Coordinates of C-alpha atoms and ligand atoms in Angstrom, one line a residue:
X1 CA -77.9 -24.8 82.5
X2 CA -76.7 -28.0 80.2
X3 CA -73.8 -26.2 78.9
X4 CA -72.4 -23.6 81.3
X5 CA -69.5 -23.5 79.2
X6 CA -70.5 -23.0 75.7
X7 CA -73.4 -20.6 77.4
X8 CA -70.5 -18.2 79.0
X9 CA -68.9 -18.6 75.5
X10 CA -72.3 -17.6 73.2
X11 CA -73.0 -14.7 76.0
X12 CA -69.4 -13.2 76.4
X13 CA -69.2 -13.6 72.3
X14 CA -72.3 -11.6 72.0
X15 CA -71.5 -8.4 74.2
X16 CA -68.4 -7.7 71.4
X17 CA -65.9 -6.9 73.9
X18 CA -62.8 -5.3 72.9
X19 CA -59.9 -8.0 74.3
X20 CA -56.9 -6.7 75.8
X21 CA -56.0 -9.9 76.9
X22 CA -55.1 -13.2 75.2
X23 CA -55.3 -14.8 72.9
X24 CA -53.7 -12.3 70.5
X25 CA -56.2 -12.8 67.4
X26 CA -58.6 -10.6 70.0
X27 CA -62.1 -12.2 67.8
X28 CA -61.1 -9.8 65.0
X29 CA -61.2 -10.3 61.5
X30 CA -58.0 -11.3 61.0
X31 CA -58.6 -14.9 59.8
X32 CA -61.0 -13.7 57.4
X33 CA -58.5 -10.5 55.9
X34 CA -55.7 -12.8 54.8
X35 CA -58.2 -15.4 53.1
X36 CA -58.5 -18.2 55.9
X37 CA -62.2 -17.6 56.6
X38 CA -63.0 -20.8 55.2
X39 CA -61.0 -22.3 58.6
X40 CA -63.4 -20.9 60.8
X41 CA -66.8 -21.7 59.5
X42 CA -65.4 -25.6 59.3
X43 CA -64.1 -26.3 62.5
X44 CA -66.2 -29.5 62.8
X45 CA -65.1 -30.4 59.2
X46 CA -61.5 -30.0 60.2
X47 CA -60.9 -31.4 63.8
X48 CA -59.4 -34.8 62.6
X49 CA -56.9 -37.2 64.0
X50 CA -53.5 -38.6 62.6
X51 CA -55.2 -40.5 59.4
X52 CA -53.8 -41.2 56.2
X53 CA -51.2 -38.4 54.7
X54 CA -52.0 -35.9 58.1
X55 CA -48.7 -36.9 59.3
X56 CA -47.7 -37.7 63.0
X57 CA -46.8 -34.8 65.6
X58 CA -44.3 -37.4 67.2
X59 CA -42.5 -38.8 64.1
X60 CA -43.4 -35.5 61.4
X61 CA -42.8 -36.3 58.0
X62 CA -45.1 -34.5 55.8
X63 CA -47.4 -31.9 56.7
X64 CA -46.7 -31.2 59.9
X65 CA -42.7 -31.2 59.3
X66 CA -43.4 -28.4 56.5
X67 CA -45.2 -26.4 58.8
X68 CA -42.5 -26.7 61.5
X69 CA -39.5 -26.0 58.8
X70 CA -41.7 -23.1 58.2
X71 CA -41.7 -21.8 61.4
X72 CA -37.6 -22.4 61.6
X73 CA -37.5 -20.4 58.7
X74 CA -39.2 -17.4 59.7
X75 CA -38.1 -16.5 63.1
X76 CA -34.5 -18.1 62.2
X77 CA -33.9 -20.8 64.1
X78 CA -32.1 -24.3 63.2
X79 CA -35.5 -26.4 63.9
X80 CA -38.6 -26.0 65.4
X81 CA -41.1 -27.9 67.4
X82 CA -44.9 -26.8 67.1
X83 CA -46.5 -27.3 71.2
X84 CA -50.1 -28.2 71.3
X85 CA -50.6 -28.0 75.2
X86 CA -48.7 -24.3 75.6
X87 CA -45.6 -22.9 76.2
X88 CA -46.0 -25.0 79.5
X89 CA -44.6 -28.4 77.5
X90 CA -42.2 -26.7 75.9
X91 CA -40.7 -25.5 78.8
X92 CA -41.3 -28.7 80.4
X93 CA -39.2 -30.5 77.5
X94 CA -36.4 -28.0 77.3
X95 CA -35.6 -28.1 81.0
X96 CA -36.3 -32.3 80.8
X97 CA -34.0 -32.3 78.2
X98 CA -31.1 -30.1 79.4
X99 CA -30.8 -31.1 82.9
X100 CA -30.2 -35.1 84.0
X101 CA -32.5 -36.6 86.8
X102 CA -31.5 -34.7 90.2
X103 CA -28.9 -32.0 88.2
X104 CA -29.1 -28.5 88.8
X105 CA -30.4 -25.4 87.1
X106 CA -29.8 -22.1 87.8
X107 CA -33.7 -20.3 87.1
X108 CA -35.3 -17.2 88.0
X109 CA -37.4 -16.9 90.6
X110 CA -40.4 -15.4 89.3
X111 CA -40.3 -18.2 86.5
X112 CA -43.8 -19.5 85.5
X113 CA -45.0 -22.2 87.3
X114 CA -44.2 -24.9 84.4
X115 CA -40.5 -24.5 85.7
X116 CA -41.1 -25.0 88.9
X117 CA -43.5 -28.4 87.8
X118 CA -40.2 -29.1 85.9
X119 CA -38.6 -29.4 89.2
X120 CA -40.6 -31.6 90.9
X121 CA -40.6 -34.0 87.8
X122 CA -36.7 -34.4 87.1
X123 CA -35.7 -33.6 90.9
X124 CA -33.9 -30.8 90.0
X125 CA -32.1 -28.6 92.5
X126 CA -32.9 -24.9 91.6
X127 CA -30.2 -21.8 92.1
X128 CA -32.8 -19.4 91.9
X129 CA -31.4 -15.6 90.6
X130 CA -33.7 -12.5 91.7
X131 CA -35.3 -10.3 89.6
X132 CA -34.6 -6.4 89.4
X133 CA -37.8 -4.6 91.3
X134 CA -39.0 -1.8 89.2
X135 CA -40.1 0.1 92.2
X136 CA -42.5 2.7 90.4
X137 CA -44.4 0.3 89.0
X138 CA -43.8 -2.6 92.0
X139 CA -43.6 -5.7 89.6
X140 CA -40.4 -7.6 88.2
X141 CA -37.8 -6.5 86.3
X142 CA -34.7 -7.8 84.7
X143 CA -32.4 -10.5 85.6
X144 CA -29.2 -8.9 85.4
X145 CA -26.4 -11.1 83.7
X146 CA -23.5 -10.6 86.3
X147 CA -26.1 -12.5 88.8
X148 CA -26.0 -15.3 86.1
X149 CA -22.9 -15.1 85.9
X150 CA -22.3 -15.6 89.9
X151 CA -24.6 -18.4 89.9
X152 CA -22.6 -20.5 87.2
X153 CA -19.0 -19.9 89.3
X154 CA -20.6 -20.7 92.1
X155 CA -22.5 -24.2 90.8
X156 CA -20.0 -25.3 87.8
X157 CA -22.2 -28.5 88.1
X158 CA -25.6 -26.8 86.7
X159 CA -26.5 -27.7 83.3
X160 CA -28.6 -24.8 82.1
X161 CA -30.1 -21.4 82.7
X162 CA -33.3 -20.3 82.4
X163 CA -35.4 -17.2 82.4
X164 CA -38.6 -15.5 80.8
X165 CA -38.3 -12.5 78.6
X166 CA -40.0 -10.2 78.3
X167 CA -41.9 -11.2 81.7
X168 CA -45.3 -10.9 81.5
X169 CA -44.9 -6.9 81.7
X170 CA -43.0 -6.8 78.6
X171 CA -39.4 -5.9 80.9
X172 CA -36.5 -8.0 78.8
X173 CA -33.4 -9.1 79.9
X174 CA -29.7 -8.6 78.0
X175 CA -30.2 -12.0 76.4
X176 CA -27.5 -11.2 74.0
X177 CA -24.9 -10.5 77.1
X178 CA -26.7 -13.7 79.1
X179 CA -26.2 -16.0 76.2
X180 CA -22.5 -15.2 76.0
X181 CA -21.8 -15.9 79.3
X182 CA -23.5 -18.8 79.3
X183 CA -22.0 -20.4 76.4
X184 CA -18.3 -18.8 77.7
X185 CA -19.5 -21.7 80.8
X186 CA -20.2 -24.3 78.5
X187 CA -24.0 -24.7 79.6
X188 CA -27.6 -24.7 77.9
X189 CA -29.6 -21.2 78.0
X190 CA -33.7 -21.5 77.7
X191 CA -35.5 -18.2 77.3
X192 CA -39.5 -18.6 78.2
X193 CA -40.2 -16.4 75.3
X194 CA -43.9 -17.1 75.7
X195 CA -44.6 -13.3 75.6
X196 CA -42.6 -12.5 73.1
X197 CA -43.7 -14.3 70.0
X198 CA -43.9 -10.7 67.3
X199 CA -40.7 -9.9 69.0
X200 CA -39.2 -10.7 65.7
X201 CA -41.3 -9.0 63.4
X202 CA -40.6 -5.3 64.5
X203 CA -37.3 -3.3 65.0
X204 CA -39.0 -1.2 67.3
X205 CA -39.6 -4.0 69.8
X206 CA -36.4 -5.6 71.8
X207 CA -34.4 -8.1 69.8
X208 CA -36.3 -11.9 69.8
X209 CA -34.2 -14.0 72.0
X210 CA -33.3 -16.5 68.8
X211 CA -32.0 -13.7 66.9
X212 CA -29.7 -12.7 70.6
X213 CA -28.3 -16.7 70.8
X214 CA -30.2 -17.8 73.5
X215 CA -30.1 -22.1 72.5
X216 CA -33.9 -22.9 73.3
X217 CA -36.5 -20.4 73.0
X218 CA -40.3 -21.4 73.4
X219 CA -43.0 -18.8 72.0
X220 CA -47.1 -19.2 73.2
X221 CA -47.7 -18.2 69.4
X222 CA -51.5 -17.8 70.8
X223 CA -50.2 -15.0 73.0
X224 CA -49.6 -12.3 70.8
X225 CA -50.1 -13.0 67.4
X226 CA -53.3 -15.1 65.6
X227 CA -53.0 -19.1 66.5
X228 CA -55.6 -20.5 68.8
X229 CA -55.1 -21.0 72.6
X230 CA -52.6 -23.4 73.8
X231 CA -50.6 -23.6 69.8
X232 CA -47.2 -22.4 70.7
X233 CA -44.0 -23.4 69.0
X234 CA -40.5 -24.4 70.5
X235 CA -37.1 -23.1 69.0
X236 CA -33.9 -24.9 69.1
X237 CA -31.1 -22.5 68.2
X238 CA -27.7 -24.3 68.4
X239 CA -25.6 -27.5 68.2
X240 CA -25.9 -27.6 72.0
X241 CA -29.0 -29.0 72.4
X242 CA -29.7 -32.9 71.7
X243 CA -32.6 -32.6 69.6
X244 CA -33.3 -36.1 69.8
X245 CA -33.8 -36.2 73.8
X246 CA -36.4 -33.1 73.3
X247 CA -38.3 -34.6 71.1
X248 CA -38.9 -37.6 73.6
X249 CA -39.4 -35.6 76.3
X250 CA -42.3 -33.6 74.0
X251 CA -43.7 -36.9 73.5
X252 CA -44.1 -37.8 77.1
X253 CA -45.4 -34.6 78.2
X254 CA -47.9 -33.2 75.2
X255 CA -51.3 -35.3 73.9
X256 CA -51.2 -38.6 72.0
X257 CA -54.1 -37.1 70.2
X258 CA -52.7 -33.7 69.0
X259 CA -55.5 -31.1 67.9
X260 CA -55.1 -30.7 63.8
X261 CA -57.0 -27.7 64.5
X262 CA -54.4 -26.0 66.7
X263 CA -51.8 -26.8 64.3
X264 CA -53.6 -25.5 61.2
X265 CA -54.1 -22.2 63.6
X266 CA -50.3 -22.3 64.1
X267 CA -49.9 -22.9 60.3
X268 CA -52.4 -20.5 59.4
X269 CA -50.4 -17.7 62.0
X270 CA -47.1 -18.1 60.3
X271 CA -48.5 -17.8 57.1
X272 CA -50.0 -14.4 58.0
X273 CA -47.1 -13.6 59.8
X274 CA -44.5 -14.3 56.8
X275 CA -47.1 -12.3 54.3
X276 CA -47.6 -9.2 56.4
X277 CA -45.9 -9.7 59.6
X278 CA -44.0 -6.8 59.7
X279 CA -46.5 -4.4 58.8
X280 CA -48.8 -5.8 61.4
X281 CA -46.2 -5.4 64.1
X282 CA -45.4 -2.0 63.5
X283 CA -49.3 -1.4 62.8
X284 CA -49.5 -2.3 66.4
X285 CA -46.6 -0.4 67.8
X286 CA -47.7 2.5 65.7
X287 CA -51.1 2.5 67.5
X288 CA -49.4 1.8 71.2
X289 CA -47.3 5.2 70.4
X290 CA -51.2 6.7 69.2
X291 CA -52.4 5.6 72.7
X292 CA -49.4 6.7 74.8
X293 CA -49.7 10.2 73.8
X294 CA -53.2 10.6 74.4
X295 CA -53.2 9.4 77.4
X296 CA -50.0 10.2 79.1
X297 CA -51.1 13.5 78.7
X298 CA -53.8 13.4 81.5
X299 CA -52.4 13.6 84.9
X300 CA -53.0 10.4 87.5
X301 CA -52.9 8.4 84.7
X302 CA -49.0 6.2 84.5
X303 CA -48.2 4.1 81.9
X304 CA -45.1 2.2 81.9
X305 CA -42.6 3.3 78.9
X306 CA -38.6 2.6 78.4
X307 CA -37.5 5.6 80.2
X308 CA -38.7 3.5 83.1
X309 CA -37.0 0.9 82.9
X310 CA -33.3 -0.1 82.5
X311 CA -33.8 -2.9 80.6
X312 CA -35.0 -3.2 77.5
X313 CA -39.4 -2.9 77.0
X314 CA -41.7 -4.9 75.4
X315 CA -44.4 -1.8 75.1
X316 CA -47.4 -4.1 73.2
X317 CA -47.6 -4.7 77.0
X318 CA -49.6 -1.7 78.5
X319 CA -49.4 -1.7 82.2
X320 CA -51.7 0.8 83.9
X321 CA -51.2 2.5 87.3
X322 CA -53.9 4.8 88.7
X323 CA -53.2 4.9 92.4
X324 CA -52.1 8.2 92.0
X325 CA -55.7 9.0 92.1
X326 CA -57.1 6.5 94.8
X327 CA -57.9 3.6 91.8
X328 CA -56.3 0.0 92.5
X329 CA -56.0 -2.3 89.5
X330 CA -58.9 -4.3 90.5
X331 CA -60.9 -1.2 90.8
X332 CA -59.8 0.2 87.1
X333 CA -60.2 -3.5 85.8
X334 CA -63.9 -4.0 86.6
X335 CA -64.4 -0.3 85.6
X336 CA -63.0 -1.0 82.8
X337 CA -65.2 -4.2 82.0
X338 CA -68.4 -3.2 83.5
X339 CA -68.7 0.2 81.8
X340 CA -66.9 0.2 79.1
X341 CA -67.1 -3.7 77.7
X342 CA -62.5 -3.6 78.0
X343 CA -61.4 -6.8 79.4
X344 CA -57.8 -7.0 80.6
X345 CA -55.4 -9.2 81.1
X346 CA -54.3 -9.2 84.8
X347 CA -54.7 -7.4 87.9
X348 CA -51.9 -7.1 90.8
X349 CA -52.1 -5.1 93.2
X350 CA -51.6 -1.3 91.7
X351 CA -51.7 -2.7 88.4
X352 CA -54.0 -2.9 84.9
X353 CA -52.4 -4.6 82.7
X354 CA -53.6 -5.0 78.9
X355 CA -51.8 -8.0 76.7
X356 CA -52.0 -6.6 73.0
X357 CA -51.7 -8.4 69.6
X358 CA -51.4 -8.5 66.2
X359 CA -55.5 -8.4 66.3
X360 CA -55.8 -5.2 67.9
X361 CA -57.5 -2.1 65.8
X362 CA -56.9 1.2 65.9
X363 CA -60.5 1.4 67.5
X364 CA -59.5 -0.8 70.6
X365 CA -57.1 2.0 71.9
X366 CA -59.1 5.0 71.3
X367 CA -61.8 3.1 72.9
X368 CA -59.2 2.2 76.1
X369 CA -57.4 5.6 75.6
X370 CA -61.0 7.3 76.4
X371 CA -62.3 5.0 79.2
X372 CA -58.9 5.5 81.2
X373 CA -59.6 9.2 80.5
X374 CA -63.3 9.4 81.6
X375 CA -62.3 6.9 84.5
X376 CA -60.1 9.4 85.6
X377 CA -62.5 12.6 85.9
X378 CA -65.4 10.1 87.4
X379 CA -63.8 7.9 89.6
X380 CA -61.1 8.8 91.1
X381 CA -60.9 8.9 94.5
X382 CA -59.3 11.3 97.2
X383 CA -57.1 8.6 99.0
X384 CA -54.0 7.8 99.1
X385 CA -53.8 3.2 98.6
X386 CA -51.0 1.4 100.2
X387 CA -50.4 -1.5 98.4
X388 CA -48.2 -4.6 99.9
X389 CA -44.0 -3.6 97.9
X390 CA -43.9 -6.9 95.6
X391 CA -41.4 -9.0 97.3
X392 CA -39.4 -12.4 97.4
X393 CA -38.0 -14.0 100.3
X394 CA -34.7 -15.9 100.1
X395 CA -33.5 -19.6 101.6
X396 CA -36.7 -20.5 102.7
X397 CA -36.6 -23.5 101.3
X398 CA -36.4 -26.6 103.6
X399 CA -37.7 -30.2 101.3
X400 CA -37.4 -30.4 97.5
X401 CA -40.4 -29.9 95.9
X402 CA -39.9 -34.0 94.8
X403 CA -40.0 -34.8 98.7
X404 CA -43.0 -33.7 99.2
X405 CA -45.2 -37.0 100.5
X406 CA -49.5 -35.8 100.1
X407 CA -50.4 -38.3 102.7
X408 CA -48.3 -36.2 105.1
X409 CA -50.1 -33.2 104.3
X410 CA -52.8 -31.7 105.7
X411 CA -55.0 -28.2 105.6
X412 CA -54.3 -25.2 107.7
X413 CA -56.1 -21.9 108.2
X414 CA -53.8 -19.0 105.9
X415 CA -53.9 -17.2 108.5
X416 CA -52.4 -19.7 111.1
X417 CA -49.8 -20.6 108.6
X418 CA -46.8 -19.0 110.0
X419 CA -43.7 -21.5 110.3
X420 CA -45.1 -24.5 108.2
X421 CA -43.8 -26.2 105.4
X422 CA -46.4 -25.0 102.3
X423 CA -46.8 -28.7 100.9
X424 CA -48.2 -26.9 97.6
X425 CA -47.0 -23.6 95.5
X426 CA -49.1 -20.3 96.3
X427 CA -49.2 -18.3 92.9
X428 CA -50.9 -15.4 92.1
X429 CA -52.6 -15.6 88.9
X430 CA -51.8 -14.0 86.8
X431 CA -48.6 -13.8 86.3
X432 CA -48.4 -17.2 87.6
X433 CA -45.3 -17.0 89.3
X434 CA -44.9 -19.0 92.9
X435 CA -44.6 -16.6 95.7
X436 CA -44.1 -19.9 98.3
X437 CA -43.1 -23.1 96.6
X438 CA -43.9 -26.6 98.0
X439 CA -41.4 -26.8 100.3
X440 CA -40.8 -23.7 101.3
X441 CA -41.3 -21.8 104.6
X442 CA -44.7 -19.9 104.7
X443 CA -42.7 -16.9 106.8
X444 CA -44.4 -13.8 108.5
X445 CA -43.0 -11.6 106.1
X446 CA -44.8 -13.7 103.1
X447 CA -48.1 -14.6 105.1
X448 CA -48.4 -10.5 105.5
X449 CA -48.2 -9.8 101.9
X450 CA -50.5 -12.7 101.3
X451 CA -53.3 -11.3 103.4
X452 CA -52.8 -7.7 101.2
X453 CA -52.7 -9.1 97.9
X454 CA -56.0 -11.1 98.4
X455 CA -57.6 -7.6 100.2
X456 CA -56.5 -6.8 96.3
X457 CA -58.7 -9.2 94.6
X458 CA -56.1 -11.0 93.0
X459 CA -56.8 -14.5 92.5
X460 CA -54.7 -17.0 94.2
X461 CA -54.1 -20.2 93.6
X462 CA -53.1 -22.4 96.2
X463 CA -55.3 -21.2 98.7
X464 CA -58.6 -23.0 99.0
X465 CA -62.1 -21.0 99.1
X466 CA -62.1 -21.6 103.0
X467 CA -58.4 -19.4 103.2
X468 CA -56.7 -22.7 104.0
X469 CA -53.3 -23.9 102.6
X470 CA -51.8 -27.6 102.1
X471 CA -48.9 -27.9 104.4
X472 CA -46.2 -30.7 105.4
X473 CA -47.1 -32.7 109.1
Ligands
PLP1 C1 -44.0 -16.1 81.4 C2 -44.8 -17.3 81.0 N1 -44.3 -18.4 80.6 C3 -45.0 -19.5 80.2 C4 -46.4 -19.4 80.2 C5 -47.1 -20.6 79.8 O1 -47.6 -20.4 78.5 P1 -48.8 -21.3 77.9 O2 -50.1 -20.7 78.4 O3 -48.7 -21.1 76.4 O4 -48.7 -22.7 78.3 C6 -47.0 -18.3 80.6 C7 -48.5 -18.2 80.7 O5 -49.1 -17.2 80.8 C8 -46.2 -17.2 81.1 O6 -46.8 -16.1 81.5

């Protein structure tokens, strides 16, 4: 094979799969509907660098600074910053920006793993805050506000807060409540809103995190609605922030040599989204409800709704549990994409989950709503599963992620890992959120959740194919 990559592209684009994962355009016809067909049958034409009138990413004047006002426009916020490398940079940027060289921020700890990168690059002490658990569906919930607010008495000295919502199962936090506490403390709040980009565009869905006061919001446009993978844009909300320092840090961090076709995607998205946005939204959320109903209705099958949660729910996130009838994730995942051509988002443990968008059909949840249905009468399975509670440990932290030396590292058997300092972070992937951090303890507690989770199938980064883990002489 010359081109493993394109190949996997030309075959996986010829089976017609029906996406339930990013990005949120899902291959549909989307770009064509709302007259931007012409985009995709140049790409070549259209993949240029910053020449004459194309304007600059770093110093935006023209083109690009109309497409970015754009974007402030729509979702409401006092300037916007389009992200060609992800929601990652942006995250990256906002915390760079927020918190001085060795300062402190107060962060949840299932934060993606770009916050926890952020820490290592400005030496920034963390306060973590817990998530909720959501017990009946064993993932994270929200992060309550009086915890926030504990954190700040406690550490007067941190500069900002930060949290995702919706996490990557669609469970929100009370930004509103969150944003006033932390603006009663004087200090900078960041919402990863990298899942919750159509948040905006339906009243149905919680309330976007710009519109609930948050300062700095960051959206993975590519997520849920129609730009291209890695286009995201960056909100800045209030007279708090120094725009000036963020724009630095952007240019540190992202490509010299910014994609004009991510950008056009981006441009191309919010023009979609400002025709017909709202009617897509609720198109969507409409068809979710369609789904629900059908398949609520058949026993064994549990799909997370609001009822189960305290919280406010994202529900264009559908997160499938079907251990009730002996199914894991993983097993309901390849079910799912062997027979039926439905690939998924992410697996954990008990978990499906399915990441919708704006170019989802009607079509693509009958379709899921009947597999999960004809799943159920063939494959279930008369066992009960144990699956590992999710869990965090607390205080196991013994170096800063900064004073971490490689050269005093070296690779140890998973299994014989008990008691060493992890020298690099162990994430499940998805969601991405560290379960050890570099410079944490690797504890019995952890190591024994470990061991299930990878009996799950989930993929793990941070442990190499050999089950060994970097870890501190
Ligand atoms: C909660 C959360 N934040 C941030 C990111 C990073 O977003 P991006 O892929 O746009 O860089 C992800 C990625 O999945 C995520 O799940």
């Amino acid at each position: 094979m010359k081109t493993p990559i394109y190949d996997f592209l030309v075959k996986h684009g010829n089976k017609e799969t029906i996406s339930f994962h990013m990005p949120g355009h899902k291959a549909s016809d989307i770009y064509e509907k709302y007259g931007y067909g012409d985009f995709l049958n140049n790409i070549i034409r259209y993949d240029i660098t910053e020449i004459y009138g194309a304007d600059n990413l770093y110093k935006a004047e023209g083109i690009i600074k109309e497409g970015e006002e754009r974007y402030a426009r729509l979702y409401g916020a006092k300037a916007s910053f389009f992200l060609v490398n992800g929601t990652t940079t942006g995250i990256l940027a906002a915390i760079l920006s927020s918190v001085k060289k060795g300062g402190k921020l107060i962060m949840a700890r299932n934060s993606h793993k770009s916050v926890f990168n952020a820490l290592r690059l400005g030496e920034i002490q963390p306060v973590y805050i817990y998530p909720e658990i959501v017990e009946a569906f064993n993932v994270c919930g929200e992060i309550d506000h009086r915890e926030i607010k504990n954190a700040i008495i406690s550490n007067p000295d941190a500069e900002a807060v930060i949290l995702p919502s919706p996490n990557y199962y669609g469970i929100c936090s009370n930004i509103e409540k969150i944003a006033e506490i932390v603006h009663e403390y004087n200090k900078i709040l960041i919402v990863d809103e990298a899942h919750g980009a159509h948040l905006k565009f339906s009243d149905r869905l919680p309330k976007s995190a710009v519109d609930s006061g948050a300062d700095i919001v960051i959206n993975s446009i590519h997520k849920t609605i129609a730009s291209f993978t890695q286009s995201a844009v960056m909100h800045v909300n209030s007279e708090r922030v120094d725009i000036d320092n963020i724009k630095d840090k952007l240019q540190i961090i992202q490509s010299t040599s910014p994609s004009y076709l991510l950008m056009a995607s981006l441009d191309i998205s919010a023009s979609i989204m400002e025709e017909d946005g709202k009617n897509l939204v609720n198109q969507l959320v409409d068809n979710i409800d369609m789904f629900c109903d059908k398949v609520r209705s058949a026993e064994g099958i549990k799909i997370m709704k609001q009822e189960d949660i305290k919280s406010s729910f994202d529900k264009t996130k559908i997160n499938i549990d079907m251990t009730e009838l002996g199914l894991t994730g993983s097993d309901v995942e390849k079910i799912l994409r062997e027979k039926y051509n439905i690939y998924m988002e992410m697996v954990s443990a008990n978990l499906v989950m399915g990441l919708s968008g704006v170019g989802n059909s009607k079509e693509d949840f009958l379709r899921l709503a009947d597999a999960l249905i004809e799943i159920k009468e063939i494959y279930r399975k008369n066992e009960m599963i144990n699956f590992p509670p999710i869990m965090f440990e607390k205080n196991l932290q013994v170096y800063h992620p900064a004073e971490l030396v490689t050269e005093h590292s070296k690779w140890v058997d998973l299994d014989e890992s008990i008691g060493c300092v992890s020298g690099s972070a162990i994430i499940p992937y998805p969601p991405g959120v560290p379960l050890i951090c570099p410079g944490e303890i690797i504890s019995k507690k952890i190591l024994n959740y470990l061991i299930a989770l990878k009996k799950t199938d989930v993929r793990i980064l941070g442990v190499r194919e050999d089950n060994k883990v970097q870890v501190q002489d």
